PDB file of C-alpha atoms in Angstrom:
ATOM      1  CA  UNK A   1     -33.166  49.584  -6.244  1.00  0.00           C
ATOM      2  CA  UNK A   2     -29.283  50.100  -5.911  1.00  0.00           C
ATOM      3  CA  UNK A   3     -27.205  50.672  -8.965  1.00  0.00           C
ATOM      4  CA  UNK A   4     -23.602  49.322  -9.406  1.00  0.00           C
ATOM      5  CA  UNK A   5     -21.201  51.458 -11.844  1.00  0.00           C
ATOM      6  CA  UNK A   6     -18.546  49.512 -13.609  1.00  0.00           C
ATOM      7  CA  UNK A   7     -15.698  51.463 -10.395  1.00  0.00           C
ATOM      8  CA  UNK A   8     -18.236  49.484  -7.907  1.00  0.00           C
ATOM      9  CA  UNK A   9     -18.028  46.096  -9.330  1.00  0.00           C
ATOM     10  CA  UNK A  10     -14.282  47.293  -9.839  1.00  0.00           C
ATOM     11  CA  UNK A  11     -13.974  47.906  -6.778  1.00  0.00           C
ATOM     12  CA  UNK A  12     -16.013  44.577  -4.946  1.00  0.00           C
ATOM     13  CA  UNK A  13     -13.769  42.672  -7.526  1.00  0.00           C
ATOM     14  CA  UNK A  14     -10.455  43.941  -6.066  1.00  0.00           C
ATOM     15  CA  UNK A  15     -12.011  43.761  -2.350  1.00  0.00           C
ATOM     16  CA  UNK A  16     -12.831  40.302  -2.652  1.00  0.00           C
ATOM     17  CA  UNK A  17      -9.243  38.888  -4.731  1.00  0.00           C
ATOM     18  CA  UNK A  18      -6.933  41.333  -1.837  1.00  0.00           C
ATOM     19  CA  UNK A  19      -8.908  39.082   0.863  1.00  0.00           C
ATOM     20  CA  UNK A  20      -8.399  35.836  -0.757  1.00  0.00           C
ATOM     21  CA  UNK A  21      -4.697  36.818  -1.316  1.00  0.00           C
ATOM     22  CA  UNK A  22      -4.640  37.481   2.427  1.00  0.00           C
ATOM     23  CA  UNK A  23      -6.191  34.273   3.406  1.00  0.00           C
ATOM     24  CA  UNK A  24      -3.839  32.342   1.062  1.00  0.00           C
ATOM     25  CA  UNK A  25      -1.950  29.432   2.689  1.00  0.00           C
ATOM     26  CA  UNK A  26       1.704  29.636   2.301  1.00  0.00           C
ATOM     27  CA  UNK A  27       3.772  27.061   1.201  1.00  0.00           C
ATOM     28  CA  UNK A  28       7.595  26.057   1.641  1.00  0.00           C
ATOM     29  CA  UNK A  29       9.059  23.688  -1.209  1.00  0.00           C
ATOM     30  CA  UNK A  30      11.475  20.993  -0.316  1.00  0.00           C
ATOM     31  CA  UNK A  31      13.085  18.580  -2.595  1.00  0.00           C
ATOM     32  CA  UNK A  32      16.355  16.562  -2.282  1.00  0.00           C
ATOM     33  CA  UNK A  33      17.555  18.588  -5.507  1.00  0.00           C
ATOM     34  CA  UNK A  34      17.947  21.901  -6.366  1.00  0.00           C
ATOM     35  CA  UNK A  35      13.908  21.970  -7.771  1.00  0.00           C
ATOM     36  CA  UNK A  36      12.621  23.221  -4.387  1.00  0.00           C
ATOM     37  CA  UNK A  37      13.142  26.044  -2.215  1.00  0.00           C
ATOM     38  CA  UNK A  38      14.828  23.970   0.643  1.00  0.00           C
ATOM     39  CA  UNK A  39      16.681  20.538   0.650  1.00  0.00           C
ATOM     40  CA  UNK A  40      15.720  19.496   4.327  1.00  0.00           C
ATOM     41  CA  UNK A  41      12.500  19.814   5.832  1.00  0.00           C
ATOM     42  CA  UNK A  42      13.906  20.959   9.249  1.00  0.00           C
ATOM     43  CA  UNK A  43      15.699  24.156   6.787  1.00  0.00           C
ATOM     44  CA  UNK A  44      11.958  24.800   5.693  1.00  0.00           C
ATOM     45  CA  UNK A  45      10.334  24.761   8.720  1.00  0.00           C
ATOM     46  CA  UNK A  46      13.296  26.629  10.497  1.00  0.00           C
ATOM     47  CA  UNK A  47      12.171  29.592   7.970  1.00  0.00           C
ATOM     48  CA  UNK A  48       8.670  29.705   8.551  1.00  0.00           C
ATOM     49  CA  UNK A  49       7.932  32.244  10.957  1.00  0.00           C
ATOM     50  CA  UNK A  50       6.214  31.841  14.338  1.00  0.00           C
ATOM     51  CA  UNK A  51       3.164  33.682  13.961  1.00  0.00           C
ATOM     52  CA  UNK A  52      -0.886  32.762  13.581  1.00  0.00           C
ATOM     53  CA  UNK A  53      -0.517  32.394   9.767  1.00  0.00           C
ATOM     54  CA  UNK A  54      -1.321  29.205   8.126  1.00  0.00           C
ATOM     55  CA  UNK A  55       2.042  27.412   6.220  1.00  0.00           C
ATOM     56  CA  UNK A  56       2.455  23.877   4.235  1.00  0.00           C
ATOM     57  CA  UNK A  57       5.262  22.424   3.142  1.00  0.00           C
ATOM     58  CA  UNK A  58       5.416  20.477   0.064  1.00  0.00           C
ATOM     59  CA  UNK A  59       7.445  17.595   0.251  1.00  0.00           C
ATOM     60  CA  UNK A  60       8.628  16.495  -3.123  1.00  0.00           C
ATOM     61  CA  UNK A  61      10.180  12.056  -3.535  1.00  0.00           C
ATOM     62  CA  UNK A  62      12.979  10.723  -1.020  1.00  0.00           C
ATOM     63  CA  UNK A  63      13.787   9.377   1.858  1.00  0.00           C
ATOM     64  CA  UNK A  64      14.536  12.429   4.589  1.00  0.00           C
ATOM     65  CA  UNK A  65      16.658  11.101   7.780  1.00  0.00           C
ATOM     66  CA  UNK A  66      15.631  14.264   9.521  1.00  0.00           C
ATOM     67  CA  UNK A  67      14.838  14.114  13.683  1.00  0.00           C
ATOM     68  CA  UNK A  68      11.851  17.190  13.560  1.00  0.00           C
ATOM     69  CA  UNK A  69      10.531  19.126  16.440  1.00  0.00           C
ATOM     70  CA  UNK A  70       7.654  21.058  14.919  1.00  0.00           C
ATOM     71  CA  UNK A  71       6.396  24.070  17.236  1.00  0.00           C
ATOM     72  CA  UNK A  72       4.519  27.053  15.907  1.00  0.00           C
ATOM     73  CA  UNK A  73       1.761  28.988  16.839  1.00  0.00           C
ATOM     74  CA  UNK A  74      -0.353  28.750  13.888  1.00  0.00           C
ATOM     75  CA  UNK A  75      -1.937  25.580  11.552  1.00  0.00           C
ATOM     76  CA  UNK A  76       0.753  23.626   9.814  1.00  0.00           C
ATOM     77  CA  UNK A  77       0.342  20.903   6.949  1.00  0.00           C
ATOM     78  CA  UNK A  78       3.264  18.588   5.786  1.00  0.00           C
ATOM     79  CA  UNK A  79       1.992  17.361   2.230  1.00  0.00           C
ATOM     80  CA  UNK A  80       4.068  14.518   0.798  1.00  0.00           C
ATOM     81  CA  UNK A  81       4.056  13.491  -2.808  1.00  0.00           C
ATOM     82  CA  UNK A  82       3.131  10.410  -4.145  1.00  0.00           C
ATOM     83  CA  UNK A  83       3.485   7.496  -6.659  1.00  0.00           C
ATOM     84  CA  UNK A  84      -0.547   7.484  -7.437  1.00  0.00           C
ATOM     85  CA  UNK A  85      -0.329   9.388 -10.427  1.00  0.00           C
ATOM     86  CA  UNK A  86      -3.938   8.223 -12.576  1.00  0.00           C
ATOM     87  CA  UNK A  87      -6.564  11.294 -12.347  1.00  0.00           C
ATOM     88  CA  UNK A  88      -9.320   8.716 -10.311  1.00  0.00           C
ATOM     89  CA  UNK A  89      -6.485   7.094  -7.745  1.00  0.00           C
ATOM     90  CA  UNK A  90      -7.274   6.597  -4.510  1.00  0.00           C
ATOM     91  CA  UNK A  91      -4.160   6.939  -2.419  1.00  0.00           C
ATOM     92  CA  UNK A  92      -3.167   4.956   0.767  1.00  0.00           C
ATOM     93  CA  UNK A  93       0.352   5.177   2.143  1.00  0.00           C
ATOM     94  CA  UNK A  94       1.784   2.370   0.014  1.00  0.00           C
ATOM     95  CA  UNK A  95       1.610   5.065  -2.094  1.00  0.00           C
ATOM     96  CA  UNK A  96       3.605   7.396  -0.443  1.00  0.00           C
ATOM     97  CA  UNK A  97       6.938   8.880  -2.131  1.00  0.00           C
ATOM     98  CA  UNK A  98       8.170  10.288   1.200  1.00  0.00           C
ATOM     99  CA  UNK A  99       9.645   8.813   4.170  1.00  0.00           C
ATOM    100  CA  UNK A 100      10.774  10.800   7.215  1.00  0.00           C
ATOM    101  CA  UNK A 101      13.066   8.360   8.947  1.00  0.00           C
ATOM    102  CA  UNK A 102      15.225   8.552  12.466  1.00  0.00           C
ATOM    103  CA  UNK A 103      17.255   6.445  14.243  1.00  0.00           C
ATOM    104  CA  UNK A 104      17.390   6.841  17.979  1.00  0.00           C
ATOM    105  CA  UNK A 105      16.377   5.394  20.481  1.00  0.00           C
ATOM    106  CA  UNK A 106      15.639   6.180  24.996  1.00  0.00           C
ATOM    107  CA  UNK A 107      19.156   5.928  26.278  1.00  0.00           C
ATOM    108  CA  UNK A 108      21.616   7.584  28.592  1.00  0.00           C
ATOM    109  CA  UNK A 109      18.872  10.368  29.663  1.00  0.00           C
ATOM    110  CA  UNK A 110      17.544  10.184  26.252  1.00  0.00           C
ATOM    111  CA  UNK A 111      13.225  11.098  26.647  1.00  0.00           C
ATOM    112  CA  UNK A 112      10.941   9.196  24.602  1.00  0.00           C
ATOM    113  CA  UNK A 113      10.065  12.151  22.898  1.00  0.00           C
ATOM    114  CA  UNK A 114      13.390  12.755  21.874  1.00  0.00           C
ATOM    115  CA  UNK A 115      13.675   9.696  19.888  1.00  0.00           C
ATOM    116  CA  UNK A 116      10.924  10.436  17.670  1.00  0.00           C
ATOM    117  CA  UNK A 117      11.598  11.066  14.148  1.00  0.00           C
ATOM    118  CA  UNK A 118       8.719  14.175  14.237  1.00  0.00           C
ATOM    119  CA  UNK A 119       7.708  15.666  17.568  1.00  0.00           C
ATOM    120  CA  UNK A 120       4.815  17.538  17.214  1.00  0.00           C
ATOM    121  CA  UNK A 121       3.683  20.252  19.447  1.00  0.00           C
ATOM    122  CA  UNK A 122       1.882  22.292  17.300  1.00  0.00           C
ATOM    123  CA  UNK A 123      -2.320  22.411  17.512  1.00  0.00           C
ATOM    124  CA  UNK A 124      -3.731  22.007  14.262  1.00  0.00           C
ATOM    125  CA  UNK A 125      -1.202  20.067  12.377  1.00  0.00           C
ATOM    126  CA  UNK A 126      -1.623  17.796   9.421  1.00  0.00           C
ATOM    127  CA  UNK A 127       0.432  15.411   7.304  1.00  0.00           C
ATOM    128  CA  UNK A 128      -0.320  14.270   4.138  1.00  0.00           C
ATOM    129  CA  UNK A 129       0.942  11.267   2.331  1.00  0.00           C
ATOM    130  CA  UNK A 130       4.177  10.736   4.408  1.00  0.00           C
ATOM    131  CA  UNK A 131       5.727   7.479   6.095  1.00  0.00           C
ATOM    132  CA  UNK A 132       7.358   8.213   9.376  1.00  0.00           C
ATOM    133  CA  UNK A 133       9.949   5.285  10.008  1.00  0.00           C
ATOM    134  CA  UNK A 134      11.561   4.940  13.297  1.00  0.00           C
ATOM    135  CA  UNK A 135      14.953   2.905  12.253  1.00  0.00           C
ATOM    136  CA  UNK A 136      16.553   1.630  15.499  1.00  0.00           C
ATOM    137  CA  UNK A 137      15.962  -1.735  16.169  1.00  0.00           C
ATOM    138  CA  UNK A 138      16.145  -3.121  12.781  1.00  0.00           C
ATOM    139  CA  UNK A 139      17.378  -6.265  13.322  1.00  0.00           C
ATOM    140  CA  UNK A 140      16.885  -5.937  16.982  1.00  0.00           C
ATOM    141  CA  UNK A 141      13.094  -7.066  16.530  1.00  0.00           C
ATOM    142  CA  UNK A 142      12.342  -4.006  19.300  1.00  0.00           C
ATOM    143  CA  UNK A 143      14.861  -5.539  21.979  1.00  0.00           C
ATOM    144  CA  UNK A 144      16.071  -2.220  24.161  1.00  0.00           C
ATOM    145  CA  UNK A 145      14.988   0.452  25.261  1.00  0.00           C
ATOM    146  CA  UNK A 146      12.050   2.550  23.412  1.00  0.00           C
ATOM    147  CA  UNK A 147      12.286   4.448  20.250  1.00  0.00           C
ATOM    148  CA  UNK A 148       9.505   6.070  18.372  1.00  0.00           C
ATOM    149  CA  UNK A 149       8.705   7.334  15.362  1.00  0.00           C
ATOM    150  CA  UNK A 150       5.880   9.840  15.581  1.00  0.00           C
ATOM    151  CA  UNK A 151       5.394  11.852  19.434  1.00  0.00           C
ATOM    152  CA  UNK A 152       1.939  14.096  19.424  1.00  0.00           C
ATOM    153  CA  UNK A 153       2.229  17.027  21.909  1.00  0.00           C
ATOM    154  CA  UNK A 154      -0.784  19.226  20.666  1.00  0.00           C
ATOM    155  CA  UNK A 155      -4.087  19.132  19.753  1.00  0.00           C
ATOM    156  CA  UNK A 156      -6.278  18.819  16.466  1.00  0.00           C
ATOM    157  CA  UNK A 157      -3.655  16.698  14.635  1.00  0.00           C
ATOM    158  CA  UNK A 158      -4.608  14.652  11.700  1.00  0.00           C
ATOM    159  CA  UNK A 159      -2.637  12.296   9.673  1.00  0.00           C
ATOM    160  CA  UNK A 160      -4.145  11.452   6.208  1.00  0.00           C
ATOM    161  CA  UNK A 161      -2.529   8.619   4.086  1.00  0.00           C
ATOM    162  CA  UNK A 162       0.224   8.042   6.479  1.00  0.00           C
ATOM    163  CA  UNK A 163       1.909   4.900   7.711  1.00  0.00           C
ATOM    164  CA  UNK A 164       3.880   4.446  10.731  1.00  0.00           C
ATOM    165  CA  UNK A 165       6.506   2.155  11.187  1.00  0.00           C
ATOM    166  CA  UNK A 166       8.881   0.897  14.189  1.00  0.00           C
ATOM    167  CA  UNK A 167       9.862  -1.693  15.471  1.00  0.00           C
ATOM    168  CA  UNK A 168       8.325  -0.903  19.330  1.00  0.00           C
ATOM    169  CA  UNK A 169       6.341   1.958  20.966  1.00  0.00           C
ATOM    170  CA  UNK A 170       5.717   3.465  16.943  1.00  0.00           C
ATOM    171  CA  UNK A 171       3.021   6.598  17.767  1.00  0.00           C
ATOM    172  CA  UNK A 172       3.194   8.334  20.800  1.00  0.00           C
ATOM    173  CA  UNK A 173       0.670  10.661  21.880  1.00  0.00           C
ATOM    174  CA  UNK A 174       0.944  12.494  25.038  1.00  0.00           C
ATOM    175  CA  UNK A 175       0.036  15.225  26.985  1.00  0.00           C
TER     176      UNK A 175
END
């Protein structure tokens, strides 16, 4: 029969809480005022560090006209806010209180890639409740050359509650 003193359970108490602190996912804030810890989500992502550790940023309300090349070695999660506020809400992207937009499009040596308003190259990525909105062509009705709004590069990438909107060529996936 073993025994545990109360310094044991002390002990597999503090054991256990140091390893969940360790495995904690870290998270960048970003909000168009001065209520998060960034103001762009290209500043917070720039800060994270390139290492095996797993980062999310919270994206608070707004429209961000941000062109984002995300490329890290370890998981990433963009988590966008939304308008479905009721406790038993079921969210879909109509919901969505975040919009990453661009506005570019495959010109003068211009890659397709380029034009997207996220690149992602980073294996196990995920975005949460964010609208990606590739803004060239409004108007043109997706006469011209091609312009995207969301290029995948990696593997393991999973959009949940996202929408996706362009006028031509809207989700690229790759290589």
């Amino acid at each position: 029969m073993v025994e545990f003193t109360g310094k044991t359970l002390l002990f597999a108490f503090f054991a256990v809480a140091c390893t969940i602190v360790a495995n904690a996912v870290k998270t960048a804030t970003v909000s168009k005022d001065v209520t998060g810890h960034f103001r762009t989500i290209a500043a917070a992502l720039a800060s994270i560090p390139d290492n095996d550790e797993a980062w999310e940023v919270d994206i608070y309300p707004g429209l961000y006209v941000e062109h984002l090349v995300i490329n890290r070695t370890g998981p990433l999660t963009l988590r966008g806010h939304t308008n479905c506020t009721e406790s038993k809400c079921q969210p879909t992207y109509k919901d969505n209180a975040v919009t990453i937009a661009w506005n570019d499009s495959a010109t003068n040596g211009t890659t397709n890639e380029q034009t997207s308003a996220v690149w992602i190259r980073t294996n196990n990525f995920k975005a949460y409740n964010i609208n990606f909105n590739q803004t060239w062509g409004d108007g043109w009705y997706g006469q011209g050359p091609q312009a995207i709004a969301v290029t995948v590069d990696a593997d393991k990438v999973g959009f949940y509650h996202s929408g996706f909107y362009g006028w031509q060529d809207t989700l690229y996936v790759g290589d």
